[in-house]
Coordinates of C-alpha atoms in Angstrom, one line a residue:
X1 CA -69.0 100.3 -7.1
X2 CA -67.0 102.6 -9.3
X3 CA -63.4 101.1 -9.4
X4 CA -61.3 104.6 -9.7
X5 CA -57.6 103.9 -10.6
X6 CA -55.7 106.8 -11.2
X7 CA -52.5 106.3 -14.0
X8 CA -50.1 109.1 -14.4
X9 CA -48.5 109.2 -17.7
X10 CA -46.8 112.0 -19.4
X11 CA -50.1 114.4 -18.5
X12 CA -53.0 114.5 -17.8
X13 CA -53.6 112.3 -14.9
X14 CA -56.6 109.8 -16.0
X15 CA -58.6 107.7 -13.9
X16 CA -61.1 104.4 -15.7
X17 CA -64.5 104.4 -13.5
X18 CA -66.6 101.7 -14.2
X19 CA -70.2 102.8 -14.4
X20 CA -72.8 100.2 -13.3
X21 CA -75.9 101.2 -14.2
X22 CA -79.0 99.5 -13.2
X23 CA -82.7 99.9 -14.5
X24 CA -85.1 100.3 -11.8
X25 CA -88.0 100.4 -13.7
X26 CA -90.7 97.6 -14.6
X27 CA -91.3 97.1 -18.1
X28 CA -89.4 100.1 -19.1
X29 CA -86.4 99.0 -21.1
X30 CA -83.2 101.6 -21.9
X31 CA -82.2 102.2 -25.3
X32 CA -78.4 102.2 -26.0
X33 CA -76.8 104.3 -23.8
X34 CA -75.3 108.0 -25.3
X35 CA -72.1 108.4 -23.3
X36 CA -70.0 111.7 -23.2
X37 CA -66.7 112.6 -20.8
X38 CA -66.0 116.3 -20.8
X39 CA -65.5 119.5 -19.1
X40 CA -67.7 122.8 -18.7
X41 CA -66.8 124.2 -21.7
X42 CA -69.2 121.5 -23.2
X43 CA -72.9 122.0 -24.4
X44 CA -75.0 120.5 -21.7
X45 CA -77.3 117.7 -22.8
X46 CA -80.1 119.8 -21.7
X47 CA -81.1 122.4 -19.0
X48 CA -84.4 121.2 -17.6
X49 CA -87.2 123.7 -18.0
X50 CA -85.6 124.9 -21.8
X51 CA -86.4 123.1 -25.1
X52 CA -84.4 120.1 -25.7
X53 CA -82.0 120.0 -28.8
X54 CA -83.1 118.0 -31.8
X55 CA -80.5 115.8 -31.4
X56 CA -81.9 114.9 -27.5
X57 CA -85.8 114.5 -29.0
X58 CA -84.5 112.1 -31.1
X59 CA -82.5 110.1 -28.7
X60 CA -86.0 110.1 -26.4
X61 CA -87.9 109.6 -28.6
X62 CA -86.6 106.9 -30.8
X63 CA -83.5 105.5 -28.8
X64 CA -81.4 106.5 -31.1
X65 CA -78.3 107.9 -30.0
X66 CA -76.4 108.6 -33.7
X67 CA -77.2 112.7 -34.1
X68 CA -76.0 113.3 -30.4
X69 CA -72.2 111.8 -30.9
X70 CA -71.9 113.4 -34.0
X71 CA -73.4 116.6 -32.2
X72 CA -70.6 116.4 -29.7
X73 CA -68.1 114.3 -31.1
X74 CA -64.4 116.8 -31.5
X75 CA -66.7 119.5 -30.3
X76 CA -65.3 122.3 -27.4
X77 CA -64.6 121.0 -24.5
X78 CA -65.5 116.9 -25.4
X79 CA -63.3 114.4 -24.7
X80 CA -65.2 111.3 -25.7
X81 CA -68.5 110.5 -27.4
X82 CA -70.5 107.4 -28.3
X83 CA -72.7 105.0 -27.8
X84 CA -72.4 101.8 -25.0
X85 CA -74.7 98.7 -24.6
X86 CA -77.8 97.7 -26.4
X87 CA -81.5 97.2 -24.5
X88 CA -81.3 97.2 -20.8
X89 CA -84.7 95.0 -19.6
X90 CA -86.2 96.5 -15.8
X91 CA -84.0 94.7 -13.2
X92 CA -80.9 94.6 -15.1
X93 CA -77.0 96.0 -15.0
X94 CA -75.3 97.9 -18.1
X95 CA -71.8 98.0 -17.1
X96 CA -68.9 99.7 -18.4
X97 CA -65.5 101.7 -18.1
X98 CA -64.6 105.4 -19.0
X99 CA -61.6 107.2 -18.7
X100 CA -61.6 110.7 -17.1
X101 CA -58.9 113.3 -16.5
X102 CA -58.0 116.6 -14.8
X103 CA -59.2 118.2 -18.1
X104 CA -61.9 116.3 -18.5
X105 CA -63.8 115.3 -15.2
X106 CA -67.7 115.4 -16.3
X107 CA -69.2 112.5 -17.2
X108 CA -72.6 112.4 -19.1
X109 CA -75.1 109.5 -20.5
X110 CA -78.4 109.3 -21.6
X111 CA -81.1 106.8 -22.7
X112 CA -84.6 106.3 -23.8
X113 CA -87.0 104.5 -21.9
X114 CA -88.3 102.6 -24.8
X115 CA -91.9 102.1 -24.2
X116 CA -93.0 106.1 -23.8
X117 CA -93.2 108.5 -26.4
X118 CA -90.3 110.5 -25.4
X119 CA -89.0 109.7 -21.7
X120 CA -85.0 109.4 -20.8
X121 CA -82.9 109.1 -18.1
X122 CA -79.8 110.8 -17.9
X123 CA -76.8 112.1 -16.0
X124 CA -75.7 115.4 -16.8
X125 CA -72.3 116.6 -16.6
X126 CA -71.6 115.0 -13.2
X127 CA -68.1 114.8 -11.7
X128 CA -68.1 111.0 -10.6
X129 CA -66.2 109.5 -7.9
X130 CA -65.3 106.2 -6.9
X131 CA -68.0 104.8 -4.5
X132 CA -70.8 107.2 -5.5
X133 CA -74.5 105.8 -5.5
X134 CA -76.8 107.8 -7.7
X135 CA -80.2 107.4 -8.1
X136 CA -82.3 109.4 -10.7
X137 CA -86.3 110.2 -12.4
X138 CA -87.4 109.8 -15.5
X139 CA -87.4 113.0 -17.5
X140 CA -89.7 114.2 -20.5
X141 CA -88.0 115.9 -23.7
X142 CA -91.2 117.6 -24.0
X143 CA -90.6 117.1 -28.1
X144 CA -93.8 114.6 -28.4
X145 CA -97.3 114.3 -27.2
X146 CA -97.2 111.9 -24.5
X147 CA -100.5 109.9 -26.3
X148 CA -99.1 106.5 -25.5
X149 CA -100.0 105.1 -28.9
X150 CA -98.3 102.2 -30.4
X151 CA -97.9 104.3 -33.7
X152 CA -95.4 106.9 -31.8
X153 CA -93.6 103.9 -29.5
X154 CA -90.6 102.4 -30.6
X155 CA -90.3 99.6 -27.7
X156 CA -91.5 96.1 -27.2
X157 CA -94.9 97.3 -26.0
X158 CA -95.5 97.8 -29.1
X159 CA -95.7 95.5 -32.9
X160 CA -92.9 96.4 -34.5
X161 CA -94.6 96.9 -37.6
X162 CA -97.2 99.9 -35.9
X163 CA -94.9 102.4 -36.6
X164 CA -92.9 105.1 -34.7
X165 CA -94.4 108.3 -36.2
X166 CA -93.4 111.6 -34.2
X167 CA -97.4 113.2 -33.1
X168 CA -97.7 116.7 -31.7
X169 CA -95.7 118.9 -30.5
X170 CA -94.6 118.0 -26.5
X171 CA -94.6 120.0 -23.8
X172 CA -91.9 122.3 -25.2
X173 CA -89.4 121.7 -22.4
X174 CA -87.6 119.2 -20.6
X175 CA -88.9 118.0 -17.3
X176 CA -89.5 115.4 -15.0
X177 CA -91.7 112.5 -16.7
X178 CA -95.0 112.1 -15.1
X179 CA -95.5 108.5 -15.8
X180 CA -97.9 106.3 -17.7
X181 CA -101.5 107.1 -17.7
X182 CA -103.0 103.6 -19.1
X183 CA -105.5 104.9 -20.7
X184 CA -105.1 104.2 -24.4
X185 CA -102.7 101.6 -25.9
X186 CA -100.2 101.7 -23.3
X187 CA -101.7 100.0 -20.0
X188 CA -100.5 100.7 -16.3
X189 CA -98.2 98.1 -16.5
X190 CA -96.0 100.3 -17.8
X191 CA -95.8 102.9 -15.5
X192 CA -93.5 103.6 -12.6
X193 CA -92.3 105.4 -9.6
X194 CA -88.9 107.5 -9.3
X195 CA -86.3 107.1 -9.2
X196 CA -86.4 104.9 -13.0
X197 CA -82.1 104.3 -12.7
X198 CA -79.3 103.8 -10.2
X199 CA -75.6 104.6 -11.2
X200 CA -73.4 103.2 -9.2

């Protein structure tokens, strides 16, 4: 459950939602998770079917969150941005609180699932209220060639000493992840089914 408390100080009213975010997915750990509270005057995180910014094809495909806080951190319409947790294992909770107010009532997040080339889950921009349950796919950056070789893998599927080298040039736009094919260093044991997280 998201535990919404509203506390009205001089203005704006704020309300603390705890985010519990499970990962539904087998053998498909989350990076750190990017976290974001803002309103639409923001920069989405991406528009699905469009090229996804540098900063994004980073996050998915190396986990790494850095570029996109200091993309949106004190930019228009951002009231929060950083980084929460560290690797979520299938079958497991992240949980933790953000503040939200009348000004700022979107809330956005986004991780990579560590053992693709460039998969992430995400929500983006979503007005959360208490009680909500919301399940959601894996999505493609389309910024790397899904091979499935170790050498372009960051996650534990991989030795950590093979490398994490960006190879060809993706799809070119963001879109739902079709899953693991098995057929070269990544088996079928690390593919899954939608929806890849819950966010409740």
């Amino acid at each position: 459950d998201k535990n919404g408390k509203g506390r009205k100080g001089d203005s704006p009213m704020m309300t603390n939602l705890t985010l519990n975010i499970l990962n539904e997915a087998f053998k498909q750990p989350f990076s750190p998770f990017f976290v974001m509270v803002h309103n639409s005057d923001a920069e989405p995180l991406y528009v699905r079917g469009q090229e996804a910014s540098d900063a994004l094809a980073t996050l998915a495909e190396n986990g790494d969150s850095t570029d996109l806080v200091s993309h949106y951190d004190g930019a228009d319409g951002v009231y929060f941005a950083g980084t929460e947790g560290g690797l979520t294992l299938g079958g497991e909770t992240l949980s933790f609180m953000v503040e939200v107010t009348d000004e700022f009532p979107l809330v956005t997040i986004a991780s990579m699932a560590v053992n693709t080339n460039d998969c992430f889950v995400a929500l983006n921009g979503v007005p959360l209220l208490p009680g909500m349950v919301l399940d959601t796919p894996g999505l493609d950056a389309g910024s790397e060639e899904n091979n499935e070789n170790c050498t372009s893998i960051p996650g534990p599927a991989c030795d950590p000493q093979s490398g994490n080298v960006a190879d060809g040039e993706g799809e070119g736009f963001v879109h739902i992840h079709r899953g693991v094919r098995g057929d070269t260093n990544l088996t079928l044991d690390f593919d899954w089914r939608n929806p890849m997280m819950r966010v409740s």
